[in-house]
Each structure stands twice: as structure tokens, then as C-alpha cells.
Amino acid sequence: MYSKITGTGSYLPEKILTNQDLENMVDTSDDWIRTRTGITQRHIARDDQVASDLALYASQNAMKAAGISNKDIDLIIVATTTPDMIFPSTACILQNKLGIENCPAFDVQAVCSGFVYALATADMFVSSGKCRNALVVGTEIYSKIIDWNDRGTCVLFGDGAGAVILSQSNEPGILSTHLHASGSYSNVLSAPGSISGGKVQGDPYINMEGSTVFKFAVKVLEEVVHEAISQNNLEAADIDWLVPHQANIRIIQSTAKKLGIPMDKVVVAVDKHGNTSAASIPLALDIAVRDGRINPGQLVLLEGVGGGFTWGAVLMRW
Ligand SMILES: CC(C)(COP(=O)(O)OP(=O)(O)OC[C@H]1O[C@@H](n2cnc3c(N)ncnc32)[C@H](O)[C@@H]1OP(=O)(O)O)[C@@H](O)C(=O)NCCC(=O)NCCS
């Protein structure tokens, strides 16, 4: 038995924050942001929106695309770094909002690799026959953990959600999954605050050593993509679509160049979304499926890297 993505969906909050808007908030410029990151705008959630609200719309879109109803879902995994609350999990809150009863529901925390981790986990449930239709979601509201006075980080991130339905299938589907982590890099990219005595202790905002993150990301993404391709006796030229984590156009271009994958086979959404962390891969995937780029039978490779550090890839036949 195999697992196969049978529907995708996404949701972006209405409010758009442009680079020009940011020029009025911090000492930055549209030119600096576009040249260094490729980002021109990002979406920002309303103050009263939480991660499960964004996830709800994305999930409904994915279920509709898969042609299934809430009664057909028997597993929910939500990847998020910005959960609604400490507990219960955002997956349980989403389950209730979707009107689903009794199926297992849990969150995965692997920061920007979260969706790849969640999809690899769902694959084990579905391909082993334990579940028929898993709802796998990446949803983030990074605008709530950004220091809007820190130009080094506030220009990079955005809010959004993406979702897929992973269903049992007689044909592949997911061909292989590849997950890695290295906790020794945990201080390079973090939101180090913790809760104690009913208050956030320490710095609640994102801290990042930008150039260290950049170099590490390019190195491990090349490695993990090679791992996925070689384990399946394929070559980079066989990949029809690379759907990378959307952190920075220069990371995406460097990875593609090192692998010899032309940019017209790479799905790019970072220009319009910024870095939406765990939501970025399913958001980009949904766009490329809906605009007709990704078609049945094609080889699609997802790859992501994020805080932890964590990184991974999922190779699939669409
Ligand atoms: C963040 C990033 C764009 C910075 O680019 P960079 O070329 O490394 O730039 P540096 O950090 O060396 O900073 C260069 C200069 O730009 C300045 N700068 C930083 N942010 C700026 C901004 N938004 N606007 C204008 N100038 C800025 C710095 O202060 C520095 O000035 P200085 O030379 O006077 O000290 C880049 O390191 C990066 O993309 N890193 C990866 C980030 C990422 O993807 N994180 C998530 C991973 S999942």
C-alpha cells in the first residue's frame, strides 16, 4: 500500500505588507530586501486570527480538492511554530473547528521543516494501513513572534497556511522520505523565550545569525536532495518539480544551481509570501497544482530546512 496526495489547499490572510510599507517602519529599502531575499511582499494575519483559523480555510480547500468530507479524515497532523496556545495542540483545535470527532490529532514542531516532518509522519500512518485519509497542515503566524523593530528579521517572514490530504493508494505516491536534525545548531536560529510564572521569560522574538543559517541551509539542502534522488536510483534531471522551502530566493537558486536543476522547474512563491515557515512548502505546492504546472505522473521533490536545525525531503510521484 502507498500514500498519495489527493488534494491540496492553502490560505493567505488578506492584509499585504509590502517592502515599501516596511521602509516606513524600519531602516531598510525595497532594493535591499529584494536583492538579498527576493521578497516583495508578505501577508499578515489580523490580530484576532490564530494559526488554527488559517489552517481551517486551507484544510477546507484541500478536502474539497480531494473530493472528501470531514467524516473521511482519520488523522490530523499540524506543523506549526506559532500554535494557538501552549495546549491543547493546534491540531486538536483545528479538529474541533472542522467538526471531526475521535481521530488522532497532534502537532509537529520542526520549525521551517515542519511540513516535511509532518508529511513523512503521515506517510507512515497511511502507507502502513493505519489511516485512510490524513489531513496534513502547515500553518504559521510569524507576525506575532517578530520584533517589528529588528530589520534583520522583520523583513523576512509572513503568515499563511497550506494543507494536503494524504490518502491510501494502490500506486505510489510518496516514494521516500528523508528527515535529519542537528540540535548543536539550536542557538543559530531560535525564539528563545520560555513560559514561567505565567510570563514569557527571556527574549520572545526570533533571533537569527543570518549568514550562518544561509550557508548551512544551502549545504544540507543539496545533501538531502542528493540522498532522496540517489536512494531512488534517479538523477536530478528526472525531477519535474522542485518545491523548496521558501526562505530566500538566493538559497533556492543556490540549491538548484548546485543540483543542476533549472529554475523553470522550481516552484517559487517567496516573492509574494515571504518565509511562512512550516506553511511555505504546502502553500507553494498548492499554487503550482492549481495553476496546472504539477500534473499526474510527474516527479515532485519537496525539501525544507529550519530551526533546530532540522531538514528533510519528500520525493513523490504526483
Ligand atoms: C538575512 C540575510 C538576508 C542577510 O543578508 P546578508 O547578505 O547575510 O547580510 P548581513 O547580515 O551580512 O548584513 C549586511 C548589512 O545589511 C544590514 N541589514 C540587515 N538587515 C537589513 C535590512 N532589512 N535592510 C537594510 N540593511 C539591512 C546589516 O546591518 C549589515 O550592515 P553592516 O554591513 O553595516 O553591518 C541572509 O543572511 C539570509 O537570507 N540568511 C538566511 C535567513 C533565512 O532564510 N532564515 C530562515 C531559514 S529557515
mmCIF file with all atom_site columns, N, CA, C and O in Angstrom, residues 5 12 14-15 28 35 57 68 74 81 83 115 120 148-149 161 194-195 203 233 250 268 275 281 311:
data_model
loop_
_atom_site.group_PDB
_atom_site.id
_atom_site.type_symbol
_atom_site.label_atom_id
_atom_site.label_alt_id
_atom_site.label_comp_id
_atom_site.label_asym_id
_atom_site.label_entity_id
_atom_site.label_seq_id
_atom_site.pdbx_PDB_ins_code
_atom_site.Cartn_x
_atom_site.Cartn_y
_atom_site.Cartn_z
_atom_site.occupancy
_atom_site.B_iso_or_equiv
_atom_site.pdbx_formal_charge
_atom_site.auth_seq_id
_atom_site.auth_comp_id
_atom_site.auth_asym_id
_atom_site.auth_atom_id
_atom_site.pdbx_PDB_model_num
ATOM 1   N N  . ILE A 1 5   ? -0.837  12.133 -2.322  1.00 0.00 ? 5   ILE A N  1
ATOM 2   C CA . ILE A 1 5   ? -1.560  13.390 -2.089  1.00 0.00 ? 5   ILE A CA 1
ATOM 3   C C  . ILE A 1 5   ? -2.716  13.463 -3.083  1.00 0.00 ? 5   ILE A C  1
ATOM 4   O O  . ILE A 1 5   ? -2.509  13.379 -4.292  1.00 0.00 ? 5   ILE A O  1
ATOM 5   N N  . LEU A 1 12  ? -4.159  32.536 2.579   1.00 0.00 ? 12  LEU A N  1
ATOM 6   C CA . LEU A 1 12  ? -3.307  33.677 2.936   1.00 0.00 ? 12  LEU A CA 1
ATOM 7   C C  . LEU A 1 12  ? -4.187  34.767 3.522   1.00 0.00 ? 12  LEU A C  1
ATOM 8   O O  . LEU A 1 12  ? -5.233  35.097 2.941   1.00 0.00 ? 12  LEU A O  1
ATOM 9   N N  . GLU A 1 14  ? -5.745  38.385 4.314   1.00 0.00 ? 14  GLU A N  1
ATOM 10  C CA . GLU A 1 14  ? -5.992  39.465 3.328   1.00 0.00 ? 14  GLU A CA 1
ATOM 11  C C  . GLU A 1 14  ? -4.937  40.556 3.334   1.00 0.00 ? 14  GLU A C  1
ATOM 12  O O  . GLU A 1 14  ? -4.518  41.035 2.291   1.00 0.00 ? 14  GLU A O  1
ATOM 13  N N  . LYS A 1 15  ? -4.494  40.938 4.524   1.00 0.00 ? 15  LYS A N  1
ATOM 14  C CA . LYS A 1 15  ? -3.609  42.111 4.611   1.00 0.00 ? 15  LYS A CA 1
ATOM 15  C C  . LYS A 1 15  ? -2.236  41.817 3.999   1.00 0.00 ? 15  LYS A C  1
ATOM 16  O O  . LYS A 1 15  ? -1.599  40.815 4.330   1.00 0.00 ? 15  LYS A O  1
ATOM 17  N N  . THR A 1 28  ? 15.275  50.328 6.254   1.00 0.00 ? 28  THR A N  1
ATOM 18  C CA . THR A 1 28  ? 15.518  49.342 5.204   1.00 0.00 ? 28  THR A CA 1
ATOM 19  C C  . THR A 1 28  ? 15.075  49.924 3.872   1.00 0.00 ? 28  THR A C  1
ATOM 20  O O  . THR A 1 28  ? 14.590  51.064 3.813   1.00 0.00 ? 28  THR A O  1
ATOM 21  N N  . THR A 1 35  ? 16.947  42.433 -3.316  1.00 0.00 ? 35  THR A N  1
ATOM 22  C CA . THR A 1 35  ? 18.242  41.901 -3.757  1.00 0.00 ? 35  THR A CA 1
ATOM 23  C C  . THR A 1 35  ? 18.718  40.763 -2.865  1.00 0.00 ? 35  THR A C  1
ATOM 24  O O  . THR A 1 35  ? 19.223  39.758 -3.344  1.00 0.00 ? 35  THR A O  1
ATOM 25  N N  . TYR A 1 57  ? -9.235  27.228 6.828   1.00 0.00 ? 57  TYR A N  1
ATOM 26  C CA . TYR A 1 57  ? -9.524  27.535 5.411   1.00 0.00 ? 57  TYR A CA 1
ATOM 27  C C  . TYR A 1 57  ? -8.696  26.643 4.483   1.00 0.00 ? 57  TYR A C  1
ATOM 28  O O  . TYR A 1 57  ? -9.199  26.119 3.488   1.00 0.00 ? 57  TYR A O  1
ATOM 29  N N  . ILE A 1 68  ? -13.377 14.864 -0.625  1.00 0.00 ? 68  ILE A N  1
ATOM 30  C CA . ILE A 1 68  ? -13.783 14.126 0.581   1.00 0.00 ? 68  ILE A CA 1
ATOM 31  C C  . ILE A 1 68  ? -14.385 15.106 1.596   1.00 0.00 ? 68  ILE A C  1
ATOM 32  O O  . ILE A 1 68  ? -14.218 16.321 1.471   1.00 0.00 ? 68  ILE A O  1
ATOM 33  N N  . ASP A 1 74  ? -9.167  10.639 9.028   1.00 0.00 ? 74  ASP A N  1
ATOM 34  C CA . ASP A 1 74  ? -8.927  9.824  10.227  1.00 0.00 ? 74  ASP A CA 1
ATOM 35  C C  . ASP A 1 74  ? -7.553  10.055 10.852  1.00 0.00 ? 74  ASP A C  1
ATOM 36  O O  . ASP A 1 74  ? -7.098  9.266  11.679  1.00 0.00 ? 74  ASP A O  1
ATOM 37  N N  . THR A 1 81  ? 5.009   26.456 14.345  1.00 0.00 ? 81  THR A N  1
ATOM 38  C CA . THR A 1 81  ? 5.916   27.003 15.354  1.00 0.00 ? 81  THR A CA 1
ATOM 39  C C  . THR A 1 81  ? 5.191   28.077 16.145  1.00 0.00 ? 81  THR A C  1
ATOM 40  O O  . THR A 1 81  ? 5.712   28.601 17.125  1.00 0.00 ? 81  THR A O  1
ATOM 41  N N  . PRO A 1 83  ? 1.774   27.998 17.589  1.00 0.00 ? 83  PRO A N  1
ATOM 42  C CA . PRO A 1 83  ? 0.493   27.380 17.942  1.00 0.00 ? 83  PRO A CA 1
ATOM 43  C C  . PRO A 1 83  ? -0.459  28.399 18.563  1.00 0.00 ? 83  PRO A C  1
ATOM 44  O O  . PRO A 1 83  ? -0.040  29.440 19.072  1.00 0.00 ? 83  PRO A O  1
ATOM 45  N N  . PHE A 1 115 ? 6.559   20.966 7.820   1.00 0.00 ? 115 PHE A N  1
ATOM 46  C CA . PHE A 1 115 ? 5.637   20.291 6.901   1.00 0.00 ? 115 PHE A CA 1
ATOM 47  C C  . PHE A 1 115 ? 6.242   18.994 6.370   1.00 0.00 ? 115 PHE A C  1
ATOM 48  O O  . PHE A 1 115 ? 5.550   17.982 6.251   1.00 0.00 ? 115 PHE A O  1
ATOM 49  N N  . ALA A 1 120 ? 6.071   13.237 6.295   1.00 0.00 ? 120 ALA A N  1
ATOM 50  C CA . ALA A 1 120 ? 6.779   11.957 6.465   1.00 0.00 ? 120 ALA A CA 1
ATOM 51  C C  . ALA A 1 120 ? 6.107   11.118 7.551   1.00 0.00 ? 120 ALA A C  1
ATOM 52  O O  . ALA A 1 120 ? 5.989   9.892  7.423   1.00 0.00 ? 120 ALA A O  1
ATOM 53  N N  . TRP A 1 148 ? 9.180   43.816 15.411  1.00 0.00 ? 148 TRP A N  1
ATOM 54  C CA . TRP A 1 148 ? 8.979   44.699 14.252  1.00 0.00 ? 148 TRP A CA 1
ATOM 55  C C  . TRP A 1 148 ? 9.938   45.892 14.245  1.00 0.00 ? 148 TRP A C  1
ATOM 56  O O  . TRP A 1 148 ? 9.891   46.721 13.347  1.00 0.00 ? 148 TRP A O  1
ATOM 57  N N  . ASN A 1 149 ? 10.837  45.961 15.251  1.00 0.00 ? 149 ASN A N  1
ATOM 58  C CA . ASN A 1 149 ? 11.896  46.971 15.226  1.00 0.00 ? 149 ASN A CA 1
ATOM 59  C C  . ASN A 1 149 ? 13.225  46.390 14.738  1.00 0.00 ? 149 ASN A C  1
ATOM 60  O O  . ASN A 1 149 ? 14.207  47.111 14.602  1.00 0.00 ? 149 ASN A O  1
ATOM 61  N N  . ALA A 1 161 ? -1.126  29.520 5.516   1.00 0.00 ? 161 ALA A N  1
ATOM 62  C CA . ALA A 1 161 ? -1.340  28.090 5.812   1.00 0.00 ? 161 ALA A CA 1
ATOM 63  C C  . ALA A 1 161 ? -1.487  27.318 4.508   1.00 0.00 ? 161 ALA A C  1
ATOM 64  O O  . ALA A 1 161 ? -2.012  27.833 3.519   1.00 0.00 ? 161 ALA A O  1
ATOM 65  N N  . SER A 1 194 ? 10.826  31.494 27.139  1.00 0.00 ? 194 SER A N  1
ATOM 66  C CA . SER A 1 194 ? 10.104  30.349 27.697  1.00 0.00 ? 194 SER A CA 1
ATOM 67  C C  . SER A 1 194 ? 9.041   30.872 28.654  1.00 0.00 ? 194 SER A C  1
ATOM 68  O O  . SER A 1 194 ? 9.104   32.025 29.093  1.00 0.00 ? 194 SER A O  1
ATOM 69  N N  . ILE A 1 195 ? 8.073   30.012 28.969  1.00 0.00 ? 195 ILE A N  1
ATOM 70  C CA . ILE A 1 195 ? 6.992   30.431 29.875  1.00 0.00 ? 195 ILE A CA 1
ATOM 71  C C  . ILE A 1 195 ? 7.323   29.966 31.286  1.00 0.00 ? 195 ILE A C  1
ATOM 72  O O  . ILE A 1 195 ? 7.622   28.788 31.499  1.00 0.00 ? 195 ILE A O  1
ATOM 73  N N  . ASP A 1 203 ? 13.891  36.339 25.755  1.00 0.00 ? 203 ASP A N  1
ATOM 74  C CA . ASP A 1 203 ? 13.517  37.035 24.522  1.00 0.00 ? 203 ASP A CA 1
ATOM 75  C C  . ASP A 1 203 ? 12.453  36.239 23.755  1.00 0.00 ? 203 ASP A C  1
ATOM 76  O O  . ASP A 1 203 ? 12.724  35.126 23.314  1.00 0.00 ? 203 ASP A O  1
ATOM 77  N N  . ASN A 1 233 ? 17.490  5.681  -7.176  1.00 0.00 ? 233 ASN A N  1
ATOM 78  C CA . ASN A 1 233 ? 18.184  5.422  -8.451  1.00 0.00 ? 233 ASN A CA 1
ATOM 79  C C  . ASN A 1 233 ? 17.764  6.401  -9.551  1.00 0.00 ? 233 ASN A C  1
ATOM 80  O O  . ASN A 1 233 ? 17.553  6.007  -10.693 1.00 0.00 ? 233 ASN A O  1
ATOM 81  N N  . ARG A 1 250 ? 17.760  33.476 -2.885  1.00 0.00 ? 250 ARG A N  1
ATOM 82  C CA . ARG A 1 250 ? 19.179  33.139 -3.121  1.00 0.00 ? 250 ARG A CA 1
ATOM 83  C C  . ARG A 1 250 ? 19.510  31.734 -2.601  1.00 0.00 ? 250 ARG A C  1
ATOM 84  O O  . ARG A 1 250 ? 20.322  31.036 -3.185  1.00 0.00 ? 250 ARG A O  1
ATOM 85  N N  . VAL A 1 268 ? 8.467   28.821 -7.109  1.00 0.00 ? 268 VAL A N  1
ATOM 86  C CA . VAL A 1 268 ? 8.887   29.962 -6.279  1.00 0.00 ? 268 VAL A CA 1
ATOM 87  C C  . VAL A 1 268 ? 7.660   30.757 -5.849  1.00 0.00 ? 268 VAL A C  1
ATOM 88  O O  . VAL A 1 268 ? 6.833   31.152 -6.682  1.00 0.00 ? 268 VAL A O  1
ATOM 89  N N  . ASN A 1 275 ? 8.872   34.295 4.009   1.00 0.00 ? 275 ASN A N  1
ATOM 90  C CA . ASN A 1 275 ? 9.091   32.981 4.616   1.00 0.00 ? 275 ASN A CA 1
ATOM 91  C C  . ASN A 1 275 ? 7.928   32.687 5.567   1.00 0.00 ? 275 ASN A C  1
ATOM 92  O O  . ASN A 1 275 ? 7.823   33.316 6.617   1.00 0.00 ? 275 ASN A O  1
ATOM 93  N N  . ILE A 1 281 ? 5.992   25.339 2.138   1.00 0.00 ? 281 ILE A N  1
ATOM 94  C CA . ILE A 1 281 ? 6.002   24.279 1.116   1.00 0.00 ? 281 ILE A CA 1
ATOM 95  C C  . ILE A 1 281 ? 4.576   23.936 0.659   1.00 0.00 ? 281 ILE A C  1
ATOM 96  O O  . ILE A 1 281 ? 4.311   23.924 -0.548  1.00 0.00 ? 281 ILE A O  1
ATOM 97  N N  . TRP A 1 311 ? 16.127  19.421 8.875   1.00 0.00 ? 311 TRP A N  1
ATOM 98  C CA . TRP A 1 311 ? 15.988  19.489 7.416   1.00 0.00 ? 311 TRP A CA 1
ATOM 99  C C  . TRP A 1 311 ? 15.484  18.142 6.899   1.00 0.00 ? 311 TRP A C  1
ATOM 100 O O  . TRP A 1 311 ? 15.558  17.129 7.595   1.00 0.00 ? 311 TRP A O  1
#
